[in-house]
Coordinates of C-alpha atoms and ligand atoms in Angstrom, one line a residue:
M795 CA -38.7 -9.9 -52.2
A796 CA -42.4 -9.7 -52.7
A797 CA -44.3 -7.2 -50.7
V798 CA -47.6 -8.2 -49.0
T799 CA -49.9 -5.4 -48.0
K800 CA -53.2 -6.8 -46.8
S801 CA -54.4 -4.9 -43.7
I802 CA -55.5 -7.1 -40.8
T803 CA -57.5 -6.3 -37.7
P804 CA -55.2 -6.1 -34.7
P805 CA -56.0 -8.0 -31.5
K806 CA -57.4 -6.6 -28.3
I807 CA -55.1 -5.1 -25.6
R808 CA -56.4 -6.1 -22.2
H809 CA -53.5 -5.5 -19.8
T810 CA -51.1 -2.7 -19.5
E811 CA -50.4 -2.4 -15.8
C812 CA -48.0 -4.1 -13.3
F813 CA -49.2 -7.5 -12.0
I814 CA -48.3 -7.6 -8.4
D815 CA -49.6 -10.0 -5.7
G816 CA -52.6 -10.9 -7.9
K817 CA -53.6 -7.3 -8.6
W818 CA -53.3 -5.0 -11.6
L819 CA -51.6 -1.8 -10.5
P820 CA -50.3 1.4 -12.2
A821 CA -46.6 2.2 -11.6
A822 CA -46.1 3.8 -8.2
S823 CA -44.7 6.8 -10.0
G824 CA -47.7 7.0 -12.3
K825 CA -45.4 6.9 -15.3
T826 CA -46.1 5.0 -18.5
F827 CA -44.1 4.2 -21.6
P828 CA -45.4 3.5 -25.2
T829 CA -45.0 0.1 -26.8
I830 CA -44.7 0.5 -30.5
N831 CA -46.0 -1.5 -33.5
P832 CA -42.7 -2.0 -35.5
A833 CA -44.6 -2.5 -38.7
T834 CA -46.2 1.0 -38.6
E835 CA -44.1 2.8 -36.0
E836 CA -47.4 3.7 -34.3
V837 CA -48.0 3.5 -30.5
I838 CA -50.1 0.4 -29.6
A839 CA -50.6 1.2 -26.0
E840 CA -49.1 3.0 -23.0
V841 CA -47.8 0.6 -20.4
A842 CA -47.0 1.1 -16.7
E843 CA -43.4 2.0 -16.3
G844 CA -42.3 0.1 -13.2
D845 CA -39.4 1.2 -11.2
A846 CA -37.6 0.3 -7.9
E847 CA -40.7 0.9 -5.8
D848 CA -42.9 -1.5 -7.9
I849 CA -40.1 -4.1 -8.0
N850 CA -39.9 -3.9 -4.2
L851 CA -43.7 -4.5 -3.9
A852 CA -43.5 -7.4 -6.3
V853 CA -40.5 -8.9 -4.5
E854 CA -42.2 -8.6 -1.1
A855 CA -45.3 -10.4 -2.5
A856 CA -43.1 -13.1 -4.1
R857 CA -41.3 -13.5 -0.8
R858 CA -44.5 -13.9 1.2
A859 CA -45.9 -16.4 -1.3
F860 CA -42.6 -18.4 -1.1
D861 CA -42.0 -18.2 2.7
S862 CA -45.5 -18.5 4.1
G863 CA -48.2 -18.4 1.5
P864 CA -50.2 -21.4 0.1
W865 CA -47.4 -22.0 -2.5
S866 CA -45.0 -23.1 0.2
R867 CA -47.5 -25.7 1.4
M868 CA -48.8 -26.9 -1.9
D869 CA -48.1 -30.5 -3.0
A870 CA -45.7 -30.7 -5.9
R871 CA -48.2 -32.5 -8.0
D872 CA -50.6 -29.6 -7.6
R873 CA -48.0 -27.2 -8.9
G874 CA -47.7 -29.4 -11.9
R875 CA -51.5 -29.4 -12.3
L876 CA -51.5 -25.5 -12.3
L877 CA -48.8 -25.4 -15.0
N878 CA -50.8 -27.8 -17.1
R879 CA -53.9 -25.7 -16.6
L880 CA -52.0 -22.6 -17.7
A881 CA -50.8 -24.5 -20.9
D882 CA -54.5 -25.4 -21.5
L883 CA -55.7 -21.8 -21.2
I884 CA -52.9 -20.6 -23.6
E885 CA -53.9 -23.3 -26.1
E886 CA -57.6 -22.2 -25.9
E887 CA -56.4 -18.7 -26.8
I888 CA -53.7 -19.6 -29.2
D889 CA -54.8 -17.5 -32.1
E890 CA -55.4 -14.3 -30.1
L891 CA -52.0 -14.7 -28.3
A892 CA -50.2 -15.3 -31.6
A893 CA -51.8 -12.1 -33.0
L894 CA -50.8 -10.1 -29.9
E895 CA -47.2 -11.4 -30.1
S896 CA -47.1 -10.5 -33.8
L897 CA -48.5 -7.0 -33.2
D898 CA -46.0 -6.1 -30.4
N899 CA -42.9 -7.8 -31.8
G900 CA -43.4 -7.6 -35.5
K901 CA -42.9 -11.3 -36.1
P902 CA -45.0 -12.9 -38.8
I903 CA -48.3 -14.4 -37.4
R904 CA -47.5 -17.7 -39.1
D905 CA -44.3 -18.0 -37.0
A906 CA -46.0 -17.0 -33.8
R907 CA -48.8 -19.4 -34.5
T908 CA -46.8 -22.4 -35.7
A909 CA -43.4 -22.0 -33.8
D910 CA -43.6 -19.7 -30.7
L911 CA -47.0 -20.7 -29.3
P912 CA -46.6 -24.5 -29.7
L913 CA -43.2 -24.3 -28.1
V914 CA -44.6 -22.2 -25.2
I915 CA -47.3 -24.8 -24.5
D916 CA -45.0 -27.7 -24.9
C917 CA -42.4 -26.2 -22.5
L918 CA -45.0 -25.5 -19.8
R919 CA -46.4 -29.1 -20.1
Y920 CA -42.9 -30.6 -20.0
Y921 CA -42.1 -28.8 -16.7
A922 CA -45.6 -29.5 -15.3
G923 CA -44.6 -33.2 -15.5
Y924 CA -41.4 -32.5 -13.7
A925 CA -43.0 -30.8 -10.6
D926 CA -43.4 -34.1 -8.7
K927 CA -40.3 -35.8 -9.9
I928 CA -37.6 -33.7 -8.2
H929 CA -35.8 -35.8 -5.8
G930 CA -32.5 -36.0 -3.9
A931 CA -30.4 -39.0 -3.1
T932 CA -29.5 -41.3 -0.2
I933 CA -25.8 -41.3 0.4
P934 CA -23.6 -44.0 2.0
V935 CA -21.3 -42.0 4.3
R936 CA -18.8 -43.3 6.8
G937 CA -20.1 -44.0 10.3
N938 CA -23.5 -44.7 11.7
Y939 CA -25.3 -41.9 9.9
F940 CA -28.1 -41.7 7.5
T941 CA -27.4 -39.0 4.9
Y942 CA -29.7 -37.8 2.2
T943 CA -30.1 -34.8 0.0
R944 CA -33.2 -32.7 -0.7
R945 CA -33.7 -30.6 -3.8
E946 CA -35.4 -27.4 -2.7
P947 CA -36.5 -24.4 -4.7
V948 CA -33.9 -21.6 -4.7
G949 CA -36.5 -19.1 -3.6
V950 CA -37.6 -15.9 -5.3
A951 CA -36.4 -15.8 -8.9
G952 CA -35.9 -12.5 -10.7
Q953 CA -36.3 -13.1 -14.4
I954 CA -35.3 -10.5 -17.0
I955 CA -36.1 -11.4 -20.6
P956 CA -35.6 -9.9 -24.1
W957 CA -38.0 -9.1 -26.9
N958 CA -37.1 -11.6 -29.7
F959 CA -39.3 -14.5 -28.4
P960 CA -41.4 -12.7 -25.7
M961 CA -43.8 -15.5 -24.8
L962 CA -41.4 -18.3 -25.3
M963 CA -38.9 -16.6 -22.9
V964 CA -41.7 -16.4 -20.3
A965 CA -42.3 -20.2 -20.7
W966 CA -38.6 -21.0 -20.5
K967 CA -38.4 -19.0 -17.3
W968 CA -41.7 -19.7 -15.6
G969 CA -41.8 -23.4 -16.5
P970 CA -38.8 -24.6 -14.5
A971 CA -39.1 -22.0 -11.8
L972 CA -42.7 -22.8 -10.9
A973 CA -42.2 -26.6 -11.3
A974 CA -39.3 -26.3 -8.8
G975 CA -41.5 -24.4 -6.3
C976 CA -39.9 -20.9 -6.7
T977 CA -41.9 -17.7 -7.0
V978 CA -41.1 -15.2 -9.7
V979 CA -40.8 -11.5 -10.4
M980 CA -40.4 -11.0 -14.1
K981 CA -39.4 -7.9 -16.0
P982 CA -40.4 -8.3 -19.7
A983 CA -38.5 -6.4 -22.4
E984 CA -39.6 -2.8 -22.8
Q985 CA -40.2 -3.4 -26.5
T986 CA -42.7 -6.3 -26.0
P987 CA -44.5 -6.3 -22.6
L988 CA -48.0 -7.2 -23.9
T989 CA -48.0 -11.0 -24.1
C990 CA -46.2 -11.5 -20.8
L991 CA -49.0 -9.5 -19.1
R992 CA -51.6 -11.6 -20.8
M993 CA -49.9 -14.7 -19.6
A994 CA -49.9 -13.4 -16.1
A995 CA -53.7 -12.9 -16.3
L996 CA -54.1 -16.5 -17.6
A997 CA -51.9 -17.8 -14.8
Q998 CA -54.2 -16.1 -12.3
E999 CA -57.2 -17.7 -14.1
A1000 CA -55.4 -21.1 -14.0
G1001 CA -55.4 -20.7 -10.2
F1002 CA -51.8 -19.7 -9.3
P1003 CA -52.0 -18.1 -5.8
D1004 CA -51.4 -14.4 -5.5
G1005 CA -47.7 -13.4 -5.3
V1006 CA -46.4 -16.6 -7.0
I1007 CA -46.1 -14.8 -10.4
N1008 CA -45.5 -11.1 -10.6
V1009 CA -44.8 -9.0 -13.7
V1010 CA -43.3 -5.5 -13.6
P1011 CA -42.9 -3.9 -17.0
G1012 CA -40.2 -1.2 -17.3
F1013 CA -36.7 -0.5 -18.4
G1014 CA -33.4 -2.3 -17.7
P1015 CA -31.4 0.3 -15.9
T1016 CA -34.3 1.1 -13.5
A1017 CA -36.7 -1.8 -13.0
G1018 CA -34.2 -4.5 -14.1
A1019 CA -31.4 -3.1 -12.0
A1020 CA -33.6 -2.9 -8.9
L1021 CA -34.5 -6.5 -9.3
V1022 CA -30.8 -7.5 -9.6
K1023 CA -29.9 -5.5 -6.5
H1024 CA -32.8 -6.5 -4.3
P1025 CA -31.5 -8.4 -1.2
Q1026 CA -34.7 -10.6 -1.0
V1027 CA -34.2 -12.0 -4.5
D1028 CA -32.3 -15.3 -4.5
K1029 CA -31.6 -15.8 -8.2
I1030 CA -31.5 -13.9 -11.5
A1031 CA -32.2 -15.6 -14.7
F1032 CA -31.3 -13.3 -17.6
T1033 CA -31.5 -13.5 -21.4
G1034 CA -30.1 -10.7 -23.5
E1035 CA -26.9 -9.1 -24.5
H1036 CA -23.5 -10.2 -23.0
R1037 CA -22.7 -6.6 -22.0
T1038 CA -25.9 -6.4 -19.9
A1039 CA -25.0 -9.7 -18.3
Q1040 CA -21.6 -8.3 -17.3
I1041 CA -23.4 -5.4 -15.6
I1042 CA -25.8 -7.8 -13.9
M1043 CA -22.9 -9.9 -12.6
R1044 CA -21.2 -6.9 -11.1
E1045 CA -24.5 -5.6 -9.5
A1046 CA -25.4 -9.1 -8.2
A1047 CA -22.0 -9.5 -6.5
D1048 CA -23.1 -7.7 -3.3
T1049 CA -25.8 -10.2 -2.6
L1050 CA -24.1 -13.2 -4.2
K1051 CA -27.2 -14.2 -6.2
R1052 CA -27.3 -17.3 -8.2
L1053 CA -27.1 -16.3 -11.9
T1054 CA -28.0 -18.0 -15.1
F1055 CA -27.3 -16.2 -18.4
E1056 CA -28.5 -16.9 -21.9
L1057 CA -26.6 -14.6 -24.2
G1058 CA -25.7 -13.9 -27.8
G1059 CA -23.8 -15.7 -30.5
K1060 CA -22.0 -15.7 -33.8
S1061 CA -22.8 -19.2 -34.7
P1062 CA -21.0 -21.0 -37.6
N1063 CA -23.1 -23.0 -40.0
V1064 CA -20.8 -25.2 -42.1
I1065 CA -21.6 -26.6 -45.5
L1066 CA -19.4 -29.5 -46.7
A1067 CA -19.1 -30.4 -50.4
D1068 CA -20.8 -33.7 -49.9
A1069 CA -24.0 -32.2 -48.3
D1070 CA -27.4 -32.3 -49.9
L1071 CA -27.0 -28.7 -51.1
D1072 CA -30.6 -27.9 -51.6
R1073 CA -31.5 -28.9 -48.0
A1074 CA -28.4 -27.2 -46.7
A1075 CA -29.3 -24.0 -48.5
E1076 CA -32.8 -24.1 -47.0
G1077 CA -31.3 -24.8 -43.6
A1078 CA -28.8 -21.9 -43.9
H1079 CA -31.5 -19.6 -45.1
F1080 CA -33.9 -20.5 -42.3
G1081 CA -31.0 -20.7 -39.7
L1082 CA -30.3 -17.0 -40.3
F1083 CA -33.4 -15.3 -41.6
F1084 CA -35.9 -16.9 -39.2
N1085 CA -37.4 -14.3 -36.9
Q1086 CA -35.9 -11.5 -38.9
G1087 CA -32.5 -12.7 -37.9
Q1088 CA -33.2 -11.9 -34.3
C1089 CA -32.1 -15.2 -32.8
C1090 CA -29.4 -15.7 -30.2
C1091 CA -28.4 -18.8 -32.1
A1092 CA -28.7 -17.4 -35.7
G1093 CA -26.3 -19.1 -38.1
S1094 CA -24.7 -15.8 -39.0
R1095 CA -21.4 -17.2 -40.3
V1096 CA -22.0 -19.5 -43.2
F1097 CA -18.8 -21.4 -44.0
V1098 CA -19.0 -23.0 -47.5
D1099 CA -16.5 -25.5 -48.9
E1100 CA -14.8 -23.6 -51.8
R1101 CA -15.6 -26.5 -54.2
V1102 CA -19.4 -25.8 -54.0
H1103 CA -19.2 -22.1 -53.0
D1104 CA -20.5 -20.5 -56.2
E1105 CA -23.4 -23.0 -56.7
F1106 CA -24.3 -22.7 -53.0
V1107 CA -24.3 -18.9 -52.9
E1108 CA -26.6 -18.9 -56.0
K1109 CA -29.1 -21.1 -54.1
L1110 CA -28.9 -18.8 -51.0
K1111 CA -29.5 -15.8 -53.2
N1112 CA -32.6 -17.3 -54.9
L1113 CA -34.1 -18.2 -51.5
A1114 CA -33.5 -14.7 -50.2
Q1115 CA -35.1 -13.1 -53.3
Q1116 CA -38.2 -15.2 -52.9
R1117 CA -38.7 -14.3 -49.2
K1118 CA -42.0 -12.5 -48.7
L1119 CA -41.8 -9.3 -46.6
G1120 CA -45.0 -7.7 -45.4
H1121 CA -47.4 -7.0 -42.7
P1122 CA -46.8 -9.3 -39.7
L1123 CA -50.5 -10.1 -39.3
D1124 CA -50.8 -11.3 -42.9
P1125 CA -50.6 -15.1 -42.9
E1126 CA -48.6 -15.0 -46.2
T1127 CA -45.8 -12.9 -44.6
E1128 CA -42.5 -14.7 -44.0
Q1129 CA -40.5 -11.7 -42.8
G1130 CA -41.7 -8.7 -40.7
P1131 CA -39.9 -5.6 -39.4
Q1132 CA -37.1 -5.6 -36.9
V1133 CA -38.3 -5.0 -33.3
D1134 CA -37.5 -1.3 -33.0
Q1135 CA -35.7 1.7 -34.4
A1136 CA -32.5 1.0 -32.4
Q1137 CA -32.2 -2.5 -33.8
F1138 CA -33.0 -1.3 -37.3
E1139 CA -30.3 1.4 -37.1
K1140 CA -27.7 -1.1 -35.6
I1141 CA -28.4 -3.5 -38.5
M1142 CA -28.1 -0.8 -41.2
S1143 CA -24.8 0.4 -39.7
Y1144 CA -23.4 -3.2 -40.0
I1145 CA -24.6 -3.3 -43.6
Q1146 CA -22.6 -0.1 -44.2
K1147 CA -19.6 -1.6 -42.4
G1148 CA -19.8 -4.8 -44.6
N1149 CA -19.7 -2.7 -47.7
E1150 CA -16.8 -0.5 -46.4
E1151 CA -14.7 -3.4 -45.3
G1152 CA -14.9 -4.9 -48.7
A1153 CA -17.4 -7.7 -48.5
K1154 CA -19.6 -8.3 -51.6
C1155 CA -23.3 -7.7 -51.1
V1156 CA -25.0 -10.2 -53.4
V1157 CA -28.6 -9.5 -52.4
G1158 CA -30.5 -7.0 -50.3
G1159 CA -28.6 -4.3 -48.3
K1160 CA -31.3 -1.7 -48.1
R1161 CA -34.3 -0.7 -46.0
F1162 CA -37.5 -2.3 -47.3
G1163 CA -40.4 0.2 -47.9
D1164 CA -40.6 3.5 -46.1
R1165 CA -42.7 2.7 -43.1
G1166 CA -41.8 0.2 -40.4
Y1167 CA -38.4 -1.1 -39.4
Y1168 CA -38.0 -3.5 -42.4
V1169 CA -34.6 -4.6 -43.6
E1170 CA -34.2 -6.5 -46.9
P1171 CA -32.8 -10.1 -46.5
T1172 CA -29.1 -9.4 -47.0
I1173 CA -26.2 -11.7 -48.0
F1174 CA -22.6 -10.7 -47.9
D1175 CA -20.2 -13.0 -49.8
E1176 CA -16.4 -12.8 -49.7
V1177 CA -16.4 -12.1 -46.0
S1178 CA -13.2 -12.6 -44.1
D1179 CA -12.8 -13.6 -40.4
S1180 CA -11.6 -10.2 -39.3
M1181 CA -14.5 -8.1 -40.7
S1182 CA -16.9 -6.8 -38.1
I1183 CA -19.8 -8.5 -39.9
A1184 CA -18.0 -11.8 -39.2
Q1185 CA -17.3 -11.0 -35.6
D1186 CA -20.2 -9.0 -34.1
E1187 CA -23.7 -10.2 -33.4
I1188 CA -25.8 -8.2 -35.8
F1189 CA -29.2 -9.6 -34.7
G1190 CA -30.8 -8.9 -38.1
P1191 CA -31.3 -10.4 -41.6
V1192 CA -27.7 -10.2 -42.6
M1193 CA -25.8 -13.3 -43.6
S1194 CA -22.0 -13.5 -44.0
V1195 CA -20.6 -16.2 -46.3
L1196 CA -17.1 -17.3 -45.7
K1197 CA -15.1 -19.8 -47.9
F1198 CA -13.0 -22.7 -46.5
R1199 CA -10.8 -25.4 -47.9
D1200 CA -9.1 -27.3 -45.0
W1201 CA -11.0 -29.1 -42.3
D1202 CA -8.7 -28.4 -39.3
E1203 CA -8.5 -24.8 -40.3
L1204 CA -12.3 -24.6 -40.6
I1205 CA -12.7 -25.9 -37.0
E1206 CA -10.2 -23.3 -35.8
R1207 CA -12.0 -20.5 -37.6
A1208 CA -15.4 -21.7 -36.4
N1209 CA -14.1 -21.4 -32.8
K1210 CA -12.4 -18.0 -33.4
T1211 CA -15.1 -16.0 -31.6
F1212 CA -15.7 -15.2 -28.0
Y1213 CA -19.2 -16.6 -28.4
G1214 CA -20.1 -20.3 -28.2
L1215 CA -23.9 -20.7 -28.4
A1216 CA -24.6 -23.0 -31.4
A1217 CA -23.0 -24.5 -34.5
A1218 CA -24.2 -26.6 -37.4
V1219 CA -22.6 -28.8 -40.0
W1220 CA -24.2 -30.2 -43.2
T1221 CA -22.6 -33.4 -44.5
R1222 CA -23.2 -37.1 -45.3
D1223 CA -19.9 -38.0 -43.6
V1224 CA -20.7 -39.4 -40.1
A1225 CA -17.1 -39.2 -38.9
K1226 CA -16.8 -35.5 -39.9
A1227 CA -20.1 -34.7 -38.2
H1228 CA -18.9 -36.3 -34.9
D1229 CA -15.5 -34.7 -35.2
F1230 CA -17.2 -31.3 -35.6
A1231 CA -19.6 -32.0 -32.6
K1232 CA -16.6 -32.8 -30.4
R1233 CA -14.3 -30.0 -31.4
V1234 CA -16.5 -27.0 -31.8
R1235 CA -16.9 -25.2 -28.5
A1236 CA -20.6 -24.4 -28.4
G1237 CA -23.6 -25.4 -26.2
T1238 CA -25.7 -26.8 -29.1
I1239 CA -24.5 -28.6 -32.3
W1240 CA -26.9 -29.3 -35.1
V1241 CA -26.1 -31.8 -37.8
N1242 CA -28.1 -31.6 -41.1
C1243 CA -30.7 -29.4 -39.3
Y1244 CA -30.9 -25.9 -37.7
D1245 CA -32.9 -24.3 -34.9
V1246 CA -34.3 -27.6 -33.7
F1247 CA -35.5 -26.9 -30.2
D1248 CA -37.2 -29.2 -27.6
A1249 CA -38.2 -28.5 -24.1
A1250 CA -36.3 -31.7 -23.0
A1251 CA -33.0 -30.7 -24.6
P1252 CA -30.7 -28.3 -22.6
F1253 CA -29.8 -25.1 -24.3
G1254 CA -27.1 -22.5 -23.4
G1255 CA -23.7 -21.2 -24.2
F1256 CA -20.0 -21.8 -23.8
K1257 CA -17.7 -18.8 -23.3
M1258 CA -19.4 -15.4 -23.5
S1259 CA -22.7 -16.9 -24.7
G1260 CA -23.9 -17.8 -21.3
Q1261 CA -23.7 -19.5 -18.0
G1262 CA -25.8 -22.5 -17.0
R1263 CA -28.4 -24.2 -19.2
E1264 CA -32.1 -23.7 -19.8
L1265 CA -34.6 -26.4 -20.7
G1266 CA -34.4 -30.1 -19.8
E1267 CA -33.4 -31.4 -16.4
E1268 CA -30.5 -29.0 -16.3
G1269 CA -32.8 -26.0 -16.7
L1270 CA -34.9 -27.2 -13.7
R1271 CA -31.8 -27.8 -11.5
A1272 CA -30.9 -24.2 -12.0
Y1273 CA -33.9 -23.3 -9.9
T1274 CA -33.0 -25.6 -7.0
E1275 CA -30.6 -25.8 -4.1
S1276 CA -29.3 -29.0 -2.8
K1277 CA -29.6 -29.6 1.0
T1278 CA -27.7 -32.3 2.8
V1279 CA -29.3 -33.9 5.9
T1280 CA -27.4 -36.2 8.2
I1281 CA -29.0 -38.1 11.0
N1282 CA -27.0 -39.8 13.8
L1283 CA -28.4 -43.4 14.0
D1284 CA -26.6 -44.2 17.3
T1285 CA -29.2 -45.0 20.0
Ligands
LIG464 P1 -30.5 -6.0 -23.4 O1 -29.6 -7.1 -22.9 O2 -30.2 -4.7 -23.1 O3 -32.0 -6.3 -23.0 C1 -32.5 -7.5 -22.5 C2 -33.3 -7.3 -21.2 O4 -32.4 -6.8 -20.2 C3 -34.4 -6.3 -21.3 O5 -35.5 -6.7 -20.5 C4 -33.8 -5.1 -20.7 O6 -34.7 -4.1 -20.2 C5 -32.9 -5.6 -19.6 N1 -31.8 -4.8 -19.2 C6 -31.1 -3.9 -19.9 N2 -30.2 -3.3 -19.1 C7 -30.3 -3.8 -17.9 C8 -29.6 -3.6 -16.6 N3 -28.7 -2.7 -16.5 N4 -30.0 -4.3 -15.6 C9 -31.0 -5.2 -15.7 N5 -31.7 -5.5 -16.8 C10 -31.3 -4.8 -17.9 O7 -30.6 -6.2 -25.0 P2 -31.2 -5.1 -26.1 O8 -30.6 -3.7 -25.7 O9 -32.6 -5.3 -26.2 O10 -30.5 -5.6 -27.4 C11 -29.1 -5.3 -27.7 C12 -28.4 -6.4 -28.4 O11 -28.4 -7.6 -27.5 C13 -29.2 -7.0 -29.6 O12 -28.9 -6.2 -30.8 C14 -28.6 -8.4 -29.7 O13 -27.4 -8.4 -30.3 C15 -28.5 -8.8 -28.3 N6 -29.6 -9.5 -27.8 C16 -29.5 -10.9 -27.6 C17 -30.6 -11.6 -27.2 C18 -30.5 -13.1 -27.0 O14 -31.5 -13.8 -27.1 N7 -29.3 -13.6 -26.7 C19 -31.9 -11.0 -27.0 C20 -31.9 -9.6 -27.1 C21 -30.8 -8.9 -27.5
LIG465 MG1 -29.9 -2.7 -24.0

């Protein structure tokens, strides 16, 4: 684990207030909260702490824009044009946005620049193209009637997002919602509000009418909960922890809101003996350590065929030892700090549990350095299914390696989790790959690859990993209602 310590000039902070109805406003209460640089533990900026009152203003603005504003009369094709314009503006500012993301979240600038930002732009363009291609059907019913369906926007969408891919989560939420004709009120994560606010400013510059996009920074139990309870909000789209989703589902029951959830996982990544082991090791390394392990689909349970186990763990260990930790704004850095102290402490407590429960730590296991929330890339071998490091989502750079022998038993163990977000298998055996894809209960299956995302490919979870899908046509449909129209043709 080589340290990189070059110091880099941080990007400019331009927006720290709520963005409501096209205006920048302090929180009604006047309160602010600090957003922290996780690499240095220093305050980057004080940000408006929105609450129920600010959410209410934002929802009223979104409601007006949806019910009677220019948005409600705009041609679908022009909505698409605005989304494309937003994508262009982001592209023009790509380096600065990547730096801002890196500063607020702690992710390496190279990841922000080559993964997050290109995916953001691609997602917005993908949905821009969908805006004027949302149609219903004509339906042959009994009798002399003409029946057709219309696909209409669901209305005002409340969107609550996490901190692990701050800008990408904005794109995944705004893209389909705006293409469908909804208006949005977004609450970014309290850890990472800065890029979302910058995107709101760029959306205004792109020409989105006032009230179509509103952003209220703040905390979950206050601003988030107010959005979930608000009677004028038609839908909540949430990404985060399954326990938060359970709270949201209960709170949303009174107003029977439409809900989509993108939650966590404990995804199995399975290495068969016939796989290209070097590629598989790189895939397993990347599938877990990418983004400091802070991925909902992280391949955190690595199942290795016992015949290649020792050789494979050696490869994993070498890769982990070569990983470059350092300042997120240094282009050489491959791993930055965890997002905040709470996540850092959660991860360290799981490392302790892994040791106590008898797993064998083959690399890492400690804090890295003495400043910033850095955790060494950590691999536990000899992990058994019942250990907490094999069951709970750690959301950090901690890999669990489990041995297997029998195929049917492997499938059963892969499914032995209440999550079902993603799974991968590395093999040259086509039949095995298809059998795995069919029998593992997860929303995404990767074969000989990991973390391959595309705006056109639906993503979401089985079981406690979510409800509904994002991306692709399914992601768009989640922002629409179907309306059936029947016309009597008797004259
Ligand atoms: P969280 O689910 O509490 O936070 C996600 C978002 O929900 C944030 O914007 C937060 O302010 C908001 N929120 C929190 N409580 C709320 C409430 N009662 N009503 C409405 N909104 C609320 O996740 P957190 O605390 O940041 O992380 C805890 C764990 O969750 C992580 O360690 C990780 O295991 C998991 N997680 C999973 C993510 C994923 O992509 N699936 C993303 C972030 C966290
Ligand atoms: Mg929380």
